[in-house]
Amino acid sequence: MNQPARVELEFLQGGGAMGERIRAYDWARHPLGPPEQWPGALRMALSLCLNSSFPTAIYWGEELHILYNDAWSVIPAEKHPAILGMPAREGWSDIWDIVGPQFQRVLHTGEGLALYEQMLPMVRGGRPGETWWNYSFTAIRHADHRIGGVFNQGHEITHVMLARREREDELRRWREYFRQAPAAVALLRGPRHVFEFTNDAYLRLVGGRDVTGLEVAKALPEVSEQGFVRLLDSVYVSGAPYVGTGVPVKLRQGSGEGGEDRLVDFVYEPVRDQAGRVDGVFVLATDVTDRARAEHALRLANWQLGEERARLAAMIEAEKRSQQALRRFNETLEAHVKQRTAELSQALDKEAAVATRLRATFDTDLIFQGYLDPDGMVLDANPASLAAIGCALGDVVGREFSETLWFSATPGLAEIVRDAVRQARAGQTVRLEREANLPGGRQLFRFIIRPVFDARGQVVGLVPEALPLGSLRPEAD
């Protein structure tokens, strides 16, 4: 007498903990009714679900009642196991505004959906938070092709998305640090050495030419003619870095003909992908033309000093009475030479340390600088700008830029700044000159807000800069 019932419920066999839970559930009191009465389409889908190692759920009937397997049970977090048999609208009330229309689309059209990197603001631990998913919805059809429910598979990728976001933020920060570095920096990709990134110092070195996205041979044809592209080819193929010291190079400035003779120290460092293959070259260059001229002048001075010593030595025997004075003079000259040599050595040491200073933030007392998020909220400011309003960094971070003490004491200036922020957020660089009332007095500023773009061309931040043009005094009555 029991054998037919067992046969009817064979589709519920297996499935681990969830299989046991579904078999023990009081379905007679549930809208779906006892499993013996469940339609064939639901039985087949649930059998697939329970015996799958991939997170799988079934939403059945008009109310989309939820059935799922062990792998899926971690997805609803603390809602498990109470979510079993619950209508989807109730079980997923926190994200129904997103997934509800997706369910309806599948139910009405019968077409499946596959979604990737979908953000769902799920409530977990009593608090809503961002969660990210790859998942699919597939219509489950009866034998007569009517749609009876939705077959759902997917997995969470929140950790992947957060890690990607962190890497992108880190990359933006380092790009900004490199952009402000005093040494010339460029990143070349591929065997054709295409410019992927250049900082301001590098653009100044090559005469302000826009080289991004171009091959070195096309962007800087004069360096190709001088053999530098062959050096890049060698580094790319061999994987061995190349260091050049005091190398002469003729660089064209702007679009003019000819070129300007410069001396540079440079490093070509191979860049490798995750598999260890060379896929680019990192370029670090320092224009040492002025240093070389100083070294030449020092060598000339040393030669002249040597000649002077020889002349003085010849005069000692003939002019013994002036021997003591000449000795003092010679000692003074030697001290001068040692001092100048020590100063040059210190300058050379500083130049040699440029590579290690690329990871530092470069502050300046000449201009006011800051960093805003795309909505105009202050994220950072340099010491010079903070000193001008007598504030610490914590006093301005998180505040709207236009509402800070830099502008709030000047009638109408806050609205001008808000408009400049809106233009910069739209991708424009805004330049203007305005007077501002600061705690130290009234000053005229040249003011710039420029957008910072990511690799997709989206604005990810704003950089405000202000150059003081001088204090303004009230005119005499």
mmCIF file with all atom_site columns, N, CA and C in Angstrom, residues 159-203:
data_model
loop_
_atom_site.group_PDB
_atom_site.id
_atom_site.type_symbol
_atom_site.label_atom_id
_atom_site.label_alt_id
_atom_site.label_comp_id
_atom_site.label_asym_id
_atom_site.label_entity_id
_atom_site.label_seq_id
_atom_site.pdbx_PDB_ins_code
_atom_site.Cartn_x
_atom_site.Cartn_y
_atom_site.Cartn_z
_atom_site.occupancy
_atom_site.B_iso_or_equiv
_atom_site.pdbx_formal_charge
_atom_site.auth_seq_id
_atom_site.auth_comp_id
_atom_site.auth_asym_id
_atom_site.auth_atom_id
_atom_site.pdbx_PDB_model_num
ATOM 1   N N  . HIS A 1 159 ? 32.795 39.946 -2.792  1.00 0.00 ? 159 HIS A N  1
ATOM 2   C CA . HIS A 1 159 ? 34.217 40.102 -2.474  1.00 0.00 ? 159 HIS A CA 1
ATOM 3   C C  . HIS A 1 159 ? 35.030 40.477 -3.708  1.00 0.00 ? 159 HIS A C  1
ATOM 4   N N  . VAL A 1 160 ? 34.626 39.964 -4.871  1.00 0.00 ? 160 VAL A N  1
ATOM 5   C CA . VAL A 1 160 ? 35.331 40.301 -6.114  1.00 0.00 ? 160 VAL A CA 1
ATOM 6   C C  . VAL A 1 160 ? 35.129 41.777 -6.463  1.00 0.00 ? 160 VAL A C  1
ATOM 7   N N  . MET A 1 161 ? 33.884 42.242 -6.342  1.00 0.00 ? 161 MET A N  1
ATOM 8   C CA . MET A 1 161 ? 33.583 43.625 -6.701  1.00 0.00 ? 161 MET A CA 1
ATOM 9   C C  . MET A 1 161 ? 34.254 44.603 -5.744  1.00 0.00 ? 161 MET A C  1
ATOM 10  N N  . LEU A 1 162 ? 34.233 44.279 -4.436  1.00 0.00 ? 162 LEU A N  1
ATOM 11  C CA . LEU A 1 162 ? 34.879 45.170 -3.472  1.00 0.00 ? 162 LEU A CA 1
ATOM 12  C C  . LEU A 1 162 ? 36.386 45.201 -3.694  1.00 0.00 ? 162 LEU A C  1
ATOM 13  N N  . ALA A 1 163 ? 36.965 44.054 -4.017  1.00 0.00 ? 163 ALA A N  1
ATOM 14  C CA . ALA A 1 163 ? 38.405 44.033 -4.297  1.00 0.00 ? 163 ALA A CA 1
ATOM 15  C C  . ALA A 1 163 ? 38.723 44.840 -5.546  1.00 0.00 ? 163 ALA A C  1
ATOM 16  N N  . ARG A 1 164 ? 37.855 44.724 -6.569  1.00 0.00 ? 164 ARG A N  1
ATOM 17  C CA . ARG A 1 164 ? 38.065 45.511 -7.792  1.00 0.00 ? 164 ARG A CA 1
ATOM 18  C C  . ARG A 1 164 ? 37.964 47.000 -7.484  1.00 0.00 ? 164 ARG A C  1
ATOM 19  N N  . ARG A 1 165 ? 36.957 47.369 -6.695  1.00 0.00 ? 165 ARG A N  1
ATOM 20  C CA . ARG A 1 165 ? 36.790 48.783 -6.350  1.00 0.00 ? 165 ARG A CA 1
ATOM 21  C C  . ARG A 1 165 ? 38.012 49.295 -5.596  1.00 0.00 ? 165 ARG A C  1
ATOM 22  N N  . GLU A 1 166 ? 38.525 48.475 -4.664  1.00 0.00 ? 166 GLU A N  1
ATOM 23  C CA . GLU A 1 166 ? 39.700 48.888 -3.913  1.00 0.00 ? 166 GLU A CA 1
ATOM 24  C C  . GLU A 1 166 ? 40.908 49.056 -4.829  1.00 0.00 ? 166 GLU A C  1
ATOM 25  N N  . ARG A 1 167 ? 41.058 48.116 -5.771  1.00 0.00 ? 167 ARG A N  1
ATOM 26  C CA . ARG A 1 167 ? 42.185 48.242 -6.722  1.00 0.00 ? 167 ARG A CA 1
ATOM 27  C C  . ARG A 1 167 ? 42.044 49.494 -7.585  1.00 0.00 ? 167 ARG A C  1
ATOM 28  N N  . GLU A 1 168 ? 40.810 49.771 -8.035  1.00 0.00 ? 168 GLU A N  1
ATOM 29  C CA . GLU A 1 168 ? 40.607 50.958 -8.866  1.00 0.00 ? 168 GLU A CA 1
ATOM 30  C C  . GLU A 1 168 ? 40.885 52.237 -8.087  1.00 0.00 ? 168 GLU A C  1
ATOM 31  N N  . ASP A 1 169 ? 40.450 52.275 -6.817  1.00 0.00 ? 169 ASP A N  1
ATOM 32  C CA . ASP A 1 169 ? 40.727 53.448 -5.989  1.00 0.00 ? 169 ASP A CA 1
ATOM 33  C C  . ASP A 1 169 ? 42.224 53.614 -5.776  1.00 0.00 ? 169 ASP A C  1
ATOM 34  N N  . GLU A 1 170 ? 42.897 52.486 -5.516  1.00 0.00 ? 170 GLU A N  1
ATOM 35  C CA . GLU A 1 170 ? 44.340 52.539 -5.321  1.00 0.00 ? 170 GLU A CA 1
ATOM 36  C C  . GLU A 1 170 ? 45.045 53.005 -6.592  1.00 0.00 ? 170 GLU A C  1
ATOM 37  N N  . LEU A 1 171 ? 44.579 52.512 -7.734  1.00 0.00 ? 171 LEU A N  1
ATOM 38  C CA . LEU A 1 171 ? 45.176 52.911 -9.009  1.00 0.00 ? 171 LEU A CA 1
ATOM 39  C C  . LEU A 1 171 ? 44.977 54.402 -9.251  1.00 0.00 ? 171 LEU A C  1
ATOM 40  N N  . ARG A 1 172 ? 43.771 54.922 -8.932  1.00 0.00 ? 172 ARG A N  1
ATOM 41  C CA . ARG A 1 172 ? 43.543 56.354 -9.101  1.00 0.00 ? 172 ARG A CA 1
ATOM 42  C C  . ARG A 1 172 ? 44.473 57.177 -8.214  1.00 0.00 ? 172 ARG A C  1
ATOM 43  N N  . ARG A 1 173 ? 44.651 56.704 -6.960  1.00 0.00 ? 173 ARG A N  1
ATOM 44  C CA . ARG A 1 173 ? 45.538 57.448 -6.062  1.00 0.00 ? 173 ARG A CA 1
ATOM 45  C C  . ARG A 1 173 ? 46.973 57.459 -6.581  1.00 0.00 ? 173 ARG A C  1
ATOM 46  N N  . TRP A 1 174 ? 47.441 56.267 -7.018  1.00 0.00 ? 174 TRP A N  1
ATOM 47  C CA . TRP A 1 174 ? 48.815 56.229 -7.497  1.00 0.00 ? 174 TRP A CA 1
ATOM 48  C C  . TRP A 1 174 ? 48.996 57.007 -8.791  1.00 0.00 ? 174 TRP A C  1
ATOM 49  N N  . ARG A 1 175 ? 47.993 56.989 -9.651  1.00 0.00 ? 175 ARG A N  1
ATOM 50  C CA . ARG A 1 175 ? 48.083 57.805 -10.869 1.00 0.00 ? 175 ARG A CA 1
ATOM 51  C C  . ARG A 1 175 ? 48.216 59.286 -10.511 1.00 0.00 ? 175 ARG A C  1
ATOM 52  N N  . GLU A 1 176 ? 47.469 59.716 -9.488  1.00 0.00 ? 176 GLU A N  1
ATOM 53  C CA . GLU A 1 176 ? 47.548 61.113 -9.082  1.00 0.00 ? 176 GLU A CA 1
ATOM 54  C C  . GLU A 1 176 ? 48.912 61.413 -8.475  1.00 0.00 ? 176 GLU A C  1
ATOM 55  N N  . TYR A 1 177 ? 49.440 60.466 -7.658  1.00 0.00 ? 177 TYR A N  1
ATOM 56  C CA . TYR A 1 177 ? 50.774 60.682 -7.106  1.00 0.00 ? 177 TYR A CA 1
ATOM 57  C C  . TYR A 1 177 ? 51.814 60.786 -8.216  1.00 0.00 ? 177 TYR A C  1
ATOM 58  N N  . PHE A 1 178 ? 51.773 59.844 -9.173  1.00 0.00 ? 178 PHE A N  1
ATOM 59  C CA . PHE A 1 178 ? 52.721 59.871 -10.277 1.00 0.00 ? 178 PHE A CA 1
ATOM 60  C C  . PHE A 1 178 ? 52.547 61.135 -11.121 1.00 0.00 ? 178 PHE A C  1
ATOM 61  N N  . ARG A 1 179 ? 51.279 61.561 -11.292 1.00 0.00 ? 179 ARG A N  1
ATOM 62  C CA . ARG A 1 179 ? 51.053 62.756 -12.109 1.00 0.00 ? 179 ARG A CA 1
ATOM 63  C C  . ARG A 1 179 ? 51.745 63.966 -11.505 1.00 0.00 ? 179 ARG A C  1
ATOM 64  N N  . GLN A 1 180 ? 51.796 64.055 -10.172 1.00 0.00 ? 180 GLN A N  1
ATOM 65  C CA . GLN A 1 180 ? 52.382 65.209 -9.513  1.00 0.00 ? 180 GLN A CA 1
ATOM 66  C C  . GLN A 1 180 ? 53.886 65.050 -9.260  1.00 0.00 ? 180 GLN A C  1
ATOM 67  N N  . ALA A 1 181 ? 54.445 63.887 -9.584  1.00 0.00 ? 181 ALA A N  1
ATOM 68  C CA . ALA A 1 181 ? 55.864 63.644 -9.308  1.00 0.00 ? 181 ALA A CA 1
ATOM 69  C C  . ALA A 1 181 ? 56.740 64.604 -10.113 1.00 0.00 ? 181 ALA A C  1
ATOM 70  N N  . PRO A 1 182 ? 57.857 65.069 -9.531  1.00 0.00 ? 182 PRO A N  1
ATOM 71  C CA . PRO A 1 182 ? 58.736 66.002 -10.254 1.00 0.00 ? 182 PRO A CA 1
ATOM 72  C C  . PRO A 1 182 ? 59.524 65.342 -11.374 1.00 0.00 ? 182 PRO A C  1
ATOM 73  N N  . ALA A 1 183 ? 59.757 64.035 -11.272 1.00 0.00 ? 183 ALA A N  1
ATOM 74  C CA . ALA A 1 183 ? 60.473 63.329 -12.340 1.00 0.00 ? 183 ALA A CA 1
ATOM 75  C C  . ALA A 1 183 ? 59.485 62.920 -13.432 1.00 0.00 ? 183 ALA A C  1
ATOM 76  N N  . ALA A 1 184 ? 59.980 62.783 -14.646 1.00 0.00 ? 184 ALA A N  1
ATOM 77  C CA . ALA A 1 184 ? 59.132 62.403 -15.785 1.00 0.00 ? 184 ALA A CA 1
ATOM 78  C C  . ALA A 1 184 ? 58.830 60.908 -15.716 1.00 0.00 ? 184 ALA A C  1
ATOM 79  N N  . VAL A 1 185 ? 57.534 60.566 -15.778 1.00 0.00 ? 185 VAL A N  1
ATOM 80  C CA . VAL A 1 185 ? 57.088 59.173 -15.671 1.00 0.00 ? 185 VAL A CA 1
ATOM 81  C C  . VAL A 1 185 ? 56.173 58.854 -16.844 1.00 0.00 ? 185 VAL A C  1
ATOM 82  N N  . ALA A 1 186 ? 56.359 57.668 -17.442 1.00 0.00 ? 186 ALA A N  1
ATOM 83  C CA . ALA A 1 186 ? 55.473 57.199 -18.511 1.00 0.00 ? 186 ALA A CA 1
ATOM 84  C C  . ALA A 1 186 ? 55.348 55.688 -18.414 1.00 0.00 ? 186 ALA A C  1
ATOM 85  N N  . LEU A 1 187 ? 54.195 55.178 -18.841 1.00 0.00 ? 187 LEU A N  1
ATOM 86  C CA . LEU A 1 187 ? 53.959 53.739 -18.903 1.00 0.00 ? 187 LEU A CA 1
ATOM 87  C C  . LEU A 1 187 ? 53.622 53.376 -20.335 1.00 0.00 ? 187 LEU A C  1
ATOM 88  N N  . LEU A 1 188 ? 54.416 52.473 -20.921 1.00 0.00 ? 188 LEU A N  1
ATOM 89  C CA . LEU A 1 188 ? 54.240 52.033 -22.297 1.00 0.00 ? 188 LEU A CA 1
ATOM 90  C C  . LEU A 1 188 ? 53.715 50.606 -22.289 1.00 0.00 ? 188 LEU A C  1
ATOM 91  N N  . ARG A 1 189 ? 52.765 50.302 -23.212 1.00 0.00 ? 189 ARG A N  1
ATOM 92  C CA . ARG A 1 189 ? 52.178 48.966 -23.278 1.00 0.00 ? 189 ARG A CA 1
ATOM 93  C C  . ARG A 1 189 ? 52.418 48.333 -24.645 1.00 0.00 ? 189 ARG A C  1
ATOM 94  N N  . GLY A 1 190 ? 52.669 47.023 -24.634 1.00 0.00 ? 190 GLY A N  1
ATOM 95  C CA . GLY A 1 190 ? 52.755 46.250 -25.858 1.00 0.00 ? 190 GLY A CA 1
ATOM 96  C C  . GLY A 1 190 ? 54.091 46.374 -26.569 1.00 0.00 ? 190 GLY A C  1
ATOM 97  N N  . PRO A 1 191 ? 54.310 45.537 -27.561 1.00 0.00 ? 191 PRO A N  1
ATOM 98  C CA . PRO A 1 191 ? 55.584 45.545 -28.291 1.00 0.00 ? 191 PRO A CA 1
ATOM 99  C C  . PRO A 1 191 ? 55.790 46.801 -29.132 1.00 0.00 ? 191 PRO A C  1
ATOM 100 N N  . ARG A 1 192 ? 54.694 47.553 -29.384 1.00 0.00 ? 192 ARG A N  1
ATOM 101 C CA . ARG A 1 192 ? 54.826 48.805 -30.144 1.00 0.00 ? 192 ARG A CA 1
ATOM 102 C C  . ARG A 1 192 ? 55.036 50.005 -29.226 1.00 0.00 ? 192 ARG A C  1
ATOM 103 N N  . HIS A 1 193 ? 55.070 49.762 -27.914 1.00 0.00 ? 193 HIS A N  1
ATOM 104 C CA . HIS A 1 193 ? 55.361 50.802 -26.930 1.00 0.00 ? 193 HIS A CA 1
ATOM 105 C C  . HIS A 1 193 ? 54.357 51.965 -27.044 1.00 0.00 ? 193 HIS A C  1
ATOM 106 N N  . VAL A 1 194 ? 53.098 51.647 -26.778 1.00 0.00 ? 194 VAL A N  1
ATOM 107 C CA . VAL A 1 194 ? 52.027 52.647 -26.835 1.00 0.00 ? 194 VAL A CA 1
ATOM 108 C C  . VAL A 1 194 ? 51.930 53.344 -25.484 1.00 0.00 ? 194 VAL A C  1
ATOM 109 N N  . PHE A 1 195 ? 51.879 54.678 -25.499 1.00 0.00 ? 195 PHE A N  1
ATOM 110 C CA . PHE A 1 195 ? 51.767 55.451 -24.269 1.00 0.00 ? 195 PHE A CA 1
ATOM 111 C C  . PHE A 1 195 ? 50.402 55.192 -23.620 1.00 0.00 ? 195 PHE A C  1
ATOM 112 N N  . GLU A 1 196 ? 50.425 54.598 -22.407 1.00 0.00 ? 196 GLU A N  1
ATOM 113 C CA . GLU A 1 196 ? 49.192 54.406 -21.638 1.00 0.00 ? 196 GLU A CA 1
ATOM 114 C C  . GLU A 1 196 ? 49.018 55.504 -20.595 1.00 0.00 ? 196 GLU A C  1
ATOM 115 N N  . PHE A 1 197 ? 50.136 55.982 -20.033 1.00 0.00 ? 197 PHE A N  1
ATOM 116 C CA . PHE A 1 197 ? 50.078 57.018 -18.998 1.00 0.00 ? 197 PHE A CA 1
ATOM 117 C C  . PHE A 1 197 ? 51.332 57.871 -19.068 1.00 0.00 ? 197 PHE A C  1
ATOM 118 N N  . THR A 1 198 ? 51.167 59.181 -18.906 1.00 0.00 ? 198 THR A N  1
ATOM 119 C CA . THR A 1 198 ? 52.292 60.105 -18.760 1.00 0.00 ? 198 THR A CA 1
ATOM 120 C C  . THR A 1 198 ? 51.931 61.119 -17.694 1.00 0.00 ? 198 THR A C  1
ATOM 121 N N  . ASN A 1 199 ? 52.912 61.548 -16.919 1.00 0.00 ? 199 ASN A N  1
ATOM 122 C CA . ASN A 1 199 ? 52.623 62.594 -15.942 1.00 0.00 ? 199 ASN A CA 1
ATOM 123 C C  . ASN A 1 199 ? 52.988 63.964 -16.496 1.00 0.00 ? 199 ASN A C  1
ATOM 124 N N  . ASP A 1 200 ? 52.704 64.994 -15.713 1.00 0.00 ? 200 ASP A N  1
ATOM 125 C CA . ASP A 1 200 ? 52.907 66.370 -16.184 1.00 0.00 ? 200 ASP A CA 1
ATOM 126 C C  . ASP A 1 200 ? 54.380 66.641 -16.508 1.00 0.00 ? 200 ASP A C  1
ATOM 127 N N  . ALA A 1 201 ? 55.279 66.092 -15.671 1.00 0.00 ? 201 ALA A N  1
ATOM 128 C CA . ALA A 1 201 ? 56.702 66.333 -15.897 1.00 0.00 ? 201 ALA A CA 1
ATOM 129 C C  . ALA A 1 201 ? 57.157 65.730 -17.229 1.00 0.00 ? 201 ALA A C  1
ATOM 130 N N  . TYR A 1 202 ? 56.620 64.566 -17.581 1.00 0.00 ? 202 TYR A N  1
ATOM 131 C CA . TYR A 1 202 ? 57.000 63.943 -18.852 1.00 0.00 ? 202 TYR A CA 1
ATOM 132 C C  . TYR A 1 202 ? 56.492 64.786 -20.035 1.00 0.00 ? 202 TYR A C  1
ATOM 133 N N  . LEU A 1 203 ? 55.266 65.288 -19.908 1.00 0.00 ? 203 LEU A N  1
ATOM 134 C CA . LEU A 1 203 ? 54.728 66.118 -20.996 1.00 0.00 ? 203 LEU A CA 1
ATOM 135 C C  . LEU A 1 203 ? 55.549 67.389 -21.162 1.00 0.00 ? 203 LEU A C  1
#
